[in-house]
Tab-separated table of C-alpha atoms and ligand atoms in Angstrom:
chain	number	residue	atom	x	y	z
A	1	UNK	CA	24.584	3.716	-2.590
A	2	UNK	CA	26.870	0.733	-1.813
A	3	UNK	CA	28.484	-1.235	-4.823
A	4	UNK	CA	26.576	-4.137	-5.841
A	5	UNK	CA	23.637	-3.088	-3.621
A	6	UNK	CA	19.910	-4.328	-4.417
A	7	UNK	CA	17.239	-2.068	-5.987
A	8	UNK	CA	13.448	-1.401	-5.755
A	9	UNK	CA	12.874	0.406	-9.037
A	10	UNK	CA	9.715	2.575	-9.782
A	11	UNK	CA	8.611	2.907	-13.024
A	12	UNK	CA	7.305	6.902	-12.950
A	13	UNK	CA	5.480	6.591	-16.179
A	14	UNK	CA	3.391	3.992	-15.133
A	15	UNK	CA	2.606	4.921	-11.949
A	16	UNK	CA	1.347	8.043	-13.886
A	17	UNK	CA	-0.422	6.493	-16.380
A	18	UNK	CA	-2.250	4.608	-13.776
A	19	UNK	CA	-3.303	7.431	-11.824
A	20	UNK	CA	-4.865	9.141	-15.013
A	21	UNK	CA	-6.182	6.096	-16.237
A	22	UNK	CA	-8.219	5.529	-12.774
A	23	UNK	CA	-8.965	9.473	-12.969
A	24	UNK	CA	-10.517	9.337	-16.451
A	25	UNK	CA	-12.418	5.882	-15.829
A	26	UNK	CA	-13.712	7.078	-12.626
A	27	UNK	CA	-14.425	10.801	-13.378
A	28	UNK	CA	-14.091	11.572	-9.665
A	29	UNK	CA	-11.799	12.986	-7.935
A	30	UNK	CA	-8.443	10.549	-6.356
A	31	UNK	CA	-7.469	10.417	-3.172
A	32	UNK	CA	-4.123	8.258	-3.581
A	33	UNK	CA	-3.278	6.156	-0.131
A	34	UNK	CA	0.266	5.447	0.126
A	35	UNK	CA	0.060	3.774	4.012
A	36	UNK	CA	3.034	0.859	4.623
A	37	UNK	CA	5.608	2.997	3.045
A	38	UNK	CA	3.205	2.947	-0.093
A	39	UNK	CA	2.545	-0.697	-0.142
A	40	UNK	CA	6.988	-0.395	0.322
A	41	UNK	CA	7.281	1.458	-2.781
A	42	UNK	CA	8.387	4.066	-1.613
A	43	UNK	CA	6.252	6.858	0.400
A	44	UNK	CA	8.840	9.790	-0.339
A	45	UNK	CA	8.885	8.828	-4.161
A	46	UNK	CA	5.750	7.985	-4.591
A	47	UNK	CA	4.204	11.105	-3.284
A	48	UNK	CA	7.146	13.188	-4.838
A	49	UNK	CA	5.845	11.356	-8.851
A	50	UNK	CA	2.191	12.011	-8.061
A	51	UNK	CA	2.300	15.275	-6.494
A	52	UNK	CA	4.443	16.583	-9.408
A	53	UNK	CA	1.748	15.269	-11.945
A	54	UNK	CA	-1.722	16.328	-11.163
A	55	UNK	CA	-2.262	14.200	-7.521
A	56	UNK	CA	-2.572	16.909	-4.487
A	57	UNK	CA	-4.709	14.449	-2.163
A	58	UNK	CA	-3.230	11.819	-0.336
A	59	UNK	CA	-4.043	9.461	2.633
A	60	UNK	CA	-2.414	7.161	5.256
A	61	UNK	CA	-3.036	5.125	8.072
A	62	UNK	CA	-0.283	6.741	11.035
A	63	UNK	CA	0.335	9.952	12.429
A	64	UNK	CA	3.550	9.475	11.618
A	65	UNK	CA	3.370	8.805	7.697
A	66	UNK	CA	1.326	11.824	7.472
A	67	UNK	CA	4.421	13.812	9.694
A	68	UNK	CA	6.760	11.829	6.864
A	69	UNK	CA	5.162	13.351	4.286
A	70	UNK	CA	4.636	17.101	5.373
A	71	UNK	CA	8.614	16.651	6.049
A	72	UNK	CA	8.742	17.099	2.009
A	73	UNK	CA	7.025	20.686	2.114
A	74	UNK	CA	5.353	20.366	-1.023
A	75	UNK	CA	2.666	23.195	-1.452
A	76	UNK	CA	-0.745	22.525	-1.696
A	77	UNK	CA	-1.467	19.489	-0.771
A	78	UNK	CA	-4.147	17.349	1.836
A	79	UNK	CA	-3.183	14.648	3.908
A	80	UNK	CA	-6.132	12.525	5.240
A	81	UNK	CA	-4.734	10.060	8.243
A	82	UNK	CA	-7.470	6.875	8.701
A	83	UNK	CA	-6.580	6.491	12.222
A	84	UNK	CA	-7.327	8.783	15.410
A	85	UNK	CA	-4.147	11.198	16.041
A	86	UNK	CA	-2.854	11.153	19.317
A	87	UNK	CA	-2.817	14.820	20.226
A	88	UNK	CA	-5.511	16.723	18.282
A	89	UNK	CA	-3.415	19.738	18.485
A	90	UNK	CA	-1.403	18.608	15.268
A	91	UNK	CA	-4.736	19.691	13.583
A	92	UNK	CA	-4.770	23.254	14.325
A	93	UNK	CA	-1.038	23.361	13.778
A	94	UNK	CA	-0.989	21.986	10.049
A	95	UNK	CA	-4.620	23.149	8.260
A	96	UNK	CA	-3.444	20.786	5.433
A	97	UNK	CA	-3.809	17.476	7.846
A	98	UNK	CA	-7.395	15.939	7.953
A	99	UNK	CA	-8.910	12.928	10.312
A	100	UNK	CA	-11.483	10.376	9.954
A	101	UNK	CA	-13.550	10.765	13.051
A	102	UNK	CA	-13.606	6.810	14.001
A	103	UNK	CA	-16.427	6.964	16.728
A	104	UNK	CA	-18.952	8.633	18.364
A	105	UNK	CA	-16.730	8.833	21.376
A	106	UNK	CA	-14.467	10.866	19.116
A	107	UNK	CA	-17.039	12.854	17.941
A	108	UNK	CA	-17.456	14.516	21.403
A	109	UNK	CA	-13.755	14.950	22.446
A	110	UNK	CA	-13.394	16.816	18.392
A	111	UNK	CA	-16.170	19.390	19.458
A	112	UNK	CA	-14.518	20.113	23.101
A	113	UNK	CA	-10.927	19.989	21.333
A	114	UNK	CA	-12.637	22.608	18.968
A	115	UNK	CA	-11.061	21.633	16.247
A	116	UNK	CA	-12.267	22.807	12.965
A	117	UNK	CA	-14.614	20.333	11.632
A	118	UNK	CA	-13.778	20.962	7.886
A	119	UNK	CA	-10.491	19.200	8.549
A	120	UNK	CA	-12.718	15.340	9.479
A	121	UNK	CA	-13.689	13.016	7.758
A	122	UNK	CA	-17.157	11.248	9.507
A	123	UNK	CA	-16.636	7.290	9.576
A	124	UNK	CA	-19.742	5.818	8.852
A	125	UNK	CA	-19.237	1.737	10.112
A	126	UNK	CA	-21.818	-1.126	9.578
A	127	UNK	CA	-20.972	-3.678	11.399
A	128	UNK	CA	-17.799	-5.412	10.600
A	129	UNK	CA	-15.717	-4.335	13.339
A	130	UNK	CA	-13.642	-2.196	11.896
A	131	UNK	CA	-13.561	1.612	12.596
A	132	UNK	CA	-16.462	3.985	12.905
A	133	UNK	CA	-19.647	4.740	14.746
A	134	UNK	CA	-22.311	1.628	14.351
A	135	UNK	CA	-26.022	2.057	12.756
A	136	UNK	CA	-27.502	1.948	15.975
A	137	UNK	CA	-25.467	5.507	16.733
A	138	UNK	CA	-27.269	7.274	14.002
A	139	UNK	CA	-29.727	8.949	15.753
A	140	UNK	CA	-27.202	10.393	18.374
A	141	UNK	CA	-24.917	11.583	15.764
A	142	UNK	CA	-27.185	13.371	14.050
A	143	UNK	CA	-28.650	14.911	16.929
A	144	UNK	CA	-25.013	16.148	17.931
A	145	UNK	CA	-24.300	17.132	13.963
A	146	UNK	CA	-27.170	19.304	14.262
A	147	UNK	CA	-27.301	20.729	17.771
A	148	UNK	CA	-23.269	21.722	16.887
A	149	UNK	CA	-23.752	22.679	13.315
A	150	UNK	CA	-20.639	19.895	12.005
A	151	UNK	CA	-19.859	20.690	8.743
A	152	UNK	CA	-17.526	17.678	7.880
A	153	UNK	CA	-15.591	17.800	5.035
A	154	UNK	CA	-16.081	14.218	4.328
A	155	UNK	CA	-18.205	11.242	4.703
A	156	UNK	CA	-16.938	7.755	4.272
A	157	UNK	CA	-16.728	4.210	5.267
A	158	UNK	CA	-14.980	1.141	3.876
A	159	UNK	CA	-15.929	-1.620	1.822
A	160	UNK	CA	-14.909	-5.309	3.537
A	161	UNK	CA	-14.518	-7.454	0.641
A	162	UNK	CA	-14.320	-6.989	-3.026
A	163	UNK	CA	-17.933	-8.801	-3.109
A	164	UNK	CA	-19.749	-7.070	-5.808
A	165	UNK	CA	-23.412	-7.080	-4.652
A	166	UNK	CA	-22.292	-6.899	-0.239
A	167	UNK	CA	-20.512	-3.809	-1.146
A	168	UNK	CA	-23.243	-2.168	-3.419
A	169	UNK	CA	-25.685	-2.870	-0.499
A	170	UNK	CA	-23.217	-1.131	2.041
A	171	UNK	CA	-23.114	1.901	-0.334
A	172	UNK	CA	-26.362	2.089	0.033
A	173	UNK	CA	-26.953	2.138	3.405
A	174	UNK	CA	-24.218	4.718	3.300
A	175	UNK	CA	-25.940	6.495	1.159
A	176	UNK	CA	-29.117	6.632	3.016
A	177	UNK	CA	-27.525	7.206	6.485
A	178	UNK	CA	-26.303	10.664	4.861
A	179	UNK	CA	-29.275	11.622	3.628
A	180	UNK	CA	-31.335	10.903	7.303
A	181	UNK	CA	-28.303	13.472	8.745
A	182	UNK	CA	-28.155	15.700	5.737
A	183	UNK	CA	-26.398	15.527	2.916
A	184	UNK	CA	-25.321	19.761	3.343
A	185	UNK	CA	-22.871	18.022	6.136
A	186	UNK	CA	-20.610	16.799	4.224
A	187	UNK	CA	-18.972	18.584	0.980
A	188	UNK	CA	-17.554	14.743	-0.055
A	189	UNK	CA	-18.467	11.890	-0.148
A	190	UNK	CA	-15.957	8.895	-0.223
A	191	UNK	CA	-16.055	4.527	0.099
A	192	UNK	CA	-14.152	2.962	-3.112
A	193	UNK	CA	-10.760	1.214	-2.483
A	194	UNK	CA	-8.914	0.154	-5.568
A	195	UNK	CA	-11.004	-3.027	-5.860
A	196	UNK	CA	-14.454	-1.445	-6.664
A	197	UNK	CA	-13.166	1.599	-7.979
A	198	UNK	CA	-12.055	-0.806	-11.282
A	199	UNK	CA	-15.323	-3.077	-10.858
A	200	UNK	CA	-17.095	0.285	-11.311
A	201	UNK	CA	-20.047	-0.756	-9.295
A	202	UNK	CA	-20.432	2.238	-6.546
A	203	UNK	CA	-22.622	5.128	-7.737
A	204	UNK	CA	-22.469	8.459	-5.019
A	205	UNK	CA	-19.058	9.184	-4.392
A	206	UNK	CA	-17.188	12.548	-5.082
A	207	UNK	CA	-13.777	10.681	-4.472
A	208	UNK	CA	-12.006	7.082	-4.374
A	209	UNK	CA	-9.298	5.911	-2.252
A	210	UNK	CA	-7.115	4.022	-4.173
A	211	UNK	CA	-3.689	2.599	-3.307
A	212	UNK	CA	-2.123	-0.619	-5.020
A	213	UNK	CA	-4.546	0.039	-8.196
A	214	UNK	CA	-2.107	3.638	-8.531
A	215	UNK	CA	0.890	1.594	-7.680
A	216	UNK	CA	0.081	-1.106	-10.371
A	217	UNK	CA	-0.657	-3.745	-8.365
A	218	UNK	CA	-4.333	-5.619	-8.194
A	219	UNK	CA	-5.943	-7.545	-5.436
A	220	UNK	CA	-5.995	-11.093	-6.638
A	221	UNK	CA	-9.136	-11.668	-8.433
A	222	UNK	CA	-9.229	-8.403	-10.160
A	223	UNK	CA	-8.014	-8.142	-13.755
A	224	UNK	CA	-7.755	-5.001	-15.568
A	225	UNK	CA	-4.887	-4.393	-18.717
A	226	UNK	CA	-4.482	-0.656	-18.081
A	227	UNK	CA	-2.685	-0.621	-15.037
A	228	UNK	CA	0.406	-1.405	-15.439
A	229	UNK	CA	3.106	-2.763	-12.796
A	230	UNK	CA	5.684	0.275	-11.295
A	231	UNK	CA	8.077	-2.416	-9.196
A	232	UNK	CA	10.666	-4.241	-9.451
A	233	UNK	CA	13.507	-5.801	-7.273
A	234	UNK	CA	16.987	-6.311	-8.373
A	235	UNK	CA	20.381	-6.694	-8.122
A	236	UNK	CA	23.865	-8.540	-9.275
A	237	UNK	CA	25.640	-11.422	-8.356
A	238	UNK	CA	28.897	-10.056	-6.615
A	239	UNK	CA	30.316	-13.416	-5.862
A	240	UNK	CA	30.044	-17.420	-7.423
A	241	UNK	CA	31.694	-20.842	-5.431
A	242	UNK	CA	32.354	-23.823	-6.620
A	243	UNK	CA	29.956	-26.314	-4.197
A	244	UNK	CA	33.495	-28.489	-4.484
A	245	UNK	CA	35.302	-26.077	-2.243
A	246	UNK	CA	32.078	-25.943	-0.075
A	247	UNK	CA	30.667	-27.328	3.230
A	248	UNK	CA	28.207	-24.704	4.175
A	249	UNK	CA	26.167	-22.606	2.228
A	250	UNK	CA	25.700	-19.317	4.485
A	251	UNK	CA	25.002	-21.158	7.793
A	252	UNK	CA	23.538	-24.221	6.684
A	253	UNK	CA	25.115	-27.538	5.814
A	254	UNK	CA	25.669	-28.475	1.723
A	255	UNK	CA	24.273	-32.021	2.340
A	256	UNK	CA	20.880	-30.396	3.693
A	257	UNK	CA	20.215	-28.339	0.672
A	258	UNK	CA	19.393	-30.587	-2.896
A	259	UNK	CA	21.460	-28.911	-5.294
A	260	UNK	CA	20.426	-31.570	-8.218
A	261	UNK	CA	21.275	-30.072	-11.178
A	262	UNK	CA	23.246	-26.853	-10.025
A	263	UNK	CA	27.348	-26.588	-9.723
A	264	UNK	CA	27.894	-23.237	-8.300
A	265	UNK	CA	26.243	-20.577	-5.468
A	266	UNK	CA	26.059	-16.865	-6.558
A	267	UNK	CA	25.775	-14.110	-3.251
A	268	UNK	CA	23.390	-11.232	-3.062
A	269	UNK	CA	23.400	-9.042	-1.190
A	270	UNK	CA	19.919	-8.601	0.253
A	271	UNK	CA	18.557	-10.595	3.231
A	272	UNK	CA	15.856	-10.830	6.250
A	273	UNK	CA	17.660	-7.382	7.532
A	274	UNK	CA	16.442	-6.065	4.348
A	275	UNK	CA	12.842	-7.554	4.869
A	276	UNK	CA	13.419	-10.158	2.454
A	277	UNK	CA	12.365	-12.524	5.361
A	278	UNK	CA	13.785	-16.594	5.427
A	279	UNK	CA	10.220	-17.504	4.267
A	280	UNK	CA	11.645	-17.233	0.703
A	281	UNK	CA	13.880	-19.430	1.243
A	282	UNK	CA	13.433	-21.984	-2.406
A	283	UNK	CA	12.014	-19.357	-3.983
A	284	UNK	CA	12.955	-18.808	-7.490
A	285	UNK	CA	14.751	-15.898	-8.630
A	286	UNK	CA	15.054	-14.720	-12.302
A	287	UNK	CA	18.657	-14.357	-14.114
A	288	UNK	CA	19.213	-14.524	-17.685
A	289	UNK	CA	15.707	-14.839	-18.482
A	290	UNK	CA	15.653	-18.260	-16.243
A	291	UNK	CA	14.812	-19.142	-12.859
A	292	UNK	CA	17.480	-20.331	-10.238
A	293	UNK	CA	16.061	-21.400	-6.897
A	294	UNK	CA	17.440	-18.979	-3.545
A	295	UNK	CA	18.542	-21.728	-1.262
A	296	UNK	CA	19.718	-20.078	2.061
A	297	UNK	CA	18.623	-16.528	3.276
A	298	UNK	CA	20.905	-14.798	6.306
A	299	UNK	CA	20.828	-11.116	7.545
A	300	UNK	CA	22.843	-9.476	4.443
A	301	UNK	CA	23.175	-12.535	2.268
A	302	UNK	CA	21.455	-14.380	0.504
A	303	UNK	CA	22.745	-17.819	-1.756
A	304	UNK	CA	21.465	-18.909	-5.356
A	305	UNK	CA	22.246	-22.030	-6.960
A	306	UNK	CA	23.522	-21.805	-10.199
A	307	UNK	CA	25.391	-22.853	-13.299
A	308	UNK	CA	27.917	-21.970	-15.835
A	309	UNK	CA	25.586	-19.651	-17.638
A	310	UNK	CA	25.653	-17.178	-14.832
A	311	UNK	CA	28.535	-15.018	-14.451
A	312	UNK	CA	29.653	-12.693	-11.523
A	313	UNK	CA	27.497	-9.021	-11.811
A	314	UNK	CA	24.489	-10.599	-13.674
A	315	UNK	CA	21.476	-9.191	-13.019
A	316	UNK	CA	18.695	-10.841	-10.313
A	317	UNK	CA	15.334	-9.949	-10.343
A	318	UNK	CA	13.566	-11.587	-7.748
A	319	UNK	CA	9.081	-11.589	-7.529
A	320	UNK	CA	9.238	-11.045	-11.058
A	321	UNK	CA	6.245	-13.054	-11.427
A	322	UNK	CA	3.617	-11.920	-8.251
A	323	UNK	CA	1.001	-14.956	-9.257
A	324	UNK	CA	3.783	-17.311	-9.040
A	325	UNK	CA	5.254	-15.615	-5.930
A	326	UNK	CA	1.906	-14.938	-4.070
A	327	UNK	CA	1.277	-19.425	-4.867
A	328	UNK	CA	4.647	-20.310	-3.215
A	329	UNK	CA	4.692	-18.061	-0.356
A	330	UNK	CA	0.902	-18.076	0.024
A	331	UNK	CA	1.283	-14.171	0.880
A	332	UNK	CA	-0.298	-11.400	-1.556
A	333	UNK	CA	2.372	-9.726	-3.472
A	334	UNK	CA	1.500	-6.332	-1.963
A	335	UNK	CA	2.746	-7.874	1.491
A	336	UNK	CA	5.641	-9.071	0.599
A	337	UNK	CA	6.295	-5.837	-1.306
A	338	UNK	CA	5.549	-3.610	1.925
A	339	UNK	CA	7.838	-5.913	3.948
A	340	UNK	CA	11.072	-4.693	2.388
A	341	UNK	CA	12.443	-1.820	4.581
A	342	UNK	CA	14.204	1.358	3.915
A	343	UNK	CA	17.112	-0.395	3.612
A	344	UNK	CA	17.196	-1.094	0.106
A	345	UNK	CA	17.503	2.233	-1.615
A	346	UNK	CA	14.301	2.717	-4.376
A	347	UNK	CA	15.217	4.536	-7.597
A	348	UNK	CA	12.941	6.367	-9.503
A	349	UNK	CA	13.441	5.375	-13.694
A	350	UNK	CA	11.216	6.936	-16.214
B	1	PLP	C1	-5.876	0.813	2.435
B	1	PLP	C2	-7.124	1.573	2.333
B	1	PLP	C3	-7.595	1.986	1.077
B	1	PLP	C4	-6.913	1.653	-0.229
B	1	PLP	O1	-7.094	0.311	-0.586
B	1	PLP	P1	-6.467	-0.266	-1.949
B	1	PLP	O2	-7.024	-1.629	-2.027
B	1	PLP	O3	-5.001	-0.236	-1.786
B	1	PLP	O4	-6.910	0.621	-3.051
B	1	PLP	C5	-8.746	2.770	1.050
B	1	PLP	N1	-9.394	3.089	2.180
B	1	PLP	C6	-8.974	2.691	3.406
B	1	PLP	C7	-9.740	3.108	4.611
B	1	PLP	C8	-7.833	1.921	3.519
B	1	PLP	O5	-7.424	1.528	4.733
């Protein structure tokens, strides 16, 4: 790592703790979904934490994060990919991959493709335009579930909104949709994201799919003390100016930036090449246990104002406070968080 680099750091114990908190609260089984790098946690490290303490199921979005993560050869574990893969082949060739079967369409190419039907995952959609066949497709499917004799390894579909009584009502049209086909089709069923899994308001389901609850993060609305926060960003000041010796800051003009108040600009090094995109730009950043506003954001750099308190390899934390964060950039916190690339290394403390 580079000297005076910036840091995502991942708090292992917590991201442990959360896992067998939302295991024990649940009593059903996890399936932990680390898609968008895991939220840009990490996908590597996360899996590599989990897998080592008790988590062998995991799903993503991509083809390729699924490819990402058999590139770590741990034994024994599943991989469940959301969307359709582009060759069904990969199937056959890896026995721990598994699919979500997002139409009826699908459906008919899987049976030609003979692939082996305990590997998908049957979508079950109704009628919010996202993936899987529609209610008026029941019939059809079952009639092709039966005439085939599909024994799925999964049933699920996905809850819109963290609405308590629109998603109860979905689970139970889920519910009774399996039981019209036949409940002997499907060895698990699955439907909670993070959201409902901690409103504990679904009743049916073998499994949840939980991401950002695991992670530590909740959707906005959703309050729950035991899950604790695994993230951080941070990194020191490797360089302070004097505004008197100054014209620019970065590439924009002193006079356009109001620097009431401050004497000096501190450097770090992490910019919109990083992910940390120029939409921060004013946000405040944490040092010394006070906040300093980020004033100019370029490719590599960005610029603090400051005063005499700071000193040159002081520590910045920057999104230390995601309510605050999420109000000024009027972004969820788990956006912002997946936005920061692979360029910033992520270090796994205890
Ligand atoms: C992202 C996703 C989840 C996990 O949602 P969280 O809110 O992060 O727990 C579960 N299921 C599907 C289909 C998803 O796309």
């Amino acid at each position: 790592m580079g000297r005076n680099n910036f840091q995502i750091k991942l708090t292992q114990n917590n991201i442990i703790h959360n896992f067998n908190y939302i295991k024990k609260y649940t009593q059903k089984e996890i399936i932990a979904v680390v898609k968008a790098n895991a939220y840009g946690h990490g996908l590597k490290e996360v899996v590599s934490i989990l897998s080592s303490h008790g988590c062998n199921y995991f799903a993503v979005a991509r083809e390729s994060e699924a490819m990402e993560i058999l590139s770590l050869n741990i034994p024994e574990i599943k991989i469940l990919i959301f969307e359709t893969v582009n060759d069904f082949s990969i199937l056959k060739k890896y026995n721990n991959l598994e699919m979500v079967v997002n139409s009826f369409y699908e459906l008919k190419e899987l049976i030609n493709a003979k692939v082996d039907f305990s590997q998908l995952h049957l979508k079950f959609d109704f009628g919010f335009a996202r993936n899987g066949f529609s209610t008026d497709e029941i019939n059809l499917v079952k009639e092709t579930i039966i005439k085939n004799n599909l024994y799925f390894k999964g049933a699920m579909t996905h809850f819109f909104s963290s609405n308590i009584d629109e998603s109860k009502k979905i689970q139970n049209y889920f519910l009774k949709s399996i039981e019209y086909i036949g409940k002997d089709y499907f060895s698990i069923i699955h439907s909670e994201n993070s959201a409902t899994t901690l409103l504990n308001i679904i009743d049916g389901s073998t499994h949840v799919r939980c991401g950002i609850s695991i992670l530590g993060m909740l959707d906005p609305g959703i309050i729950d003390e035991n899950i604790k926060r695994s993230w951080s960003l941070s990194g020191p000041i490797y360089d302070i100016k004097d505004f008197s010796n100054l014209d620019f800051i970065g590439y924009e003009r002193i006079e356009n930036i109001n620097t009431s108040n401050f004497s000096k600009v501190g450097k770090i090094k992490i910019g919109y090449g990083d992910g940390f995109s120029k939409r921060n730009t004013d946000i405040l950043c944490h040092i010394r246990n006070k906040e300093y506003p980020i004033v100019h954001i370029s490719m590599d750099t960005s610029f603090i104002l400051i005063d005499d308190l700071v000193e040159i390899g002081d520590n910045v934390e920057i999104y230390q406070n995601f309510e605050k964060c999420n109000a000024f950039l009027k972004m969820d916190h788990y956006e912002y968080t997946t936005l920061l690339n692979s360029r910033i290394p992520r270090i796994i403390v205890k």
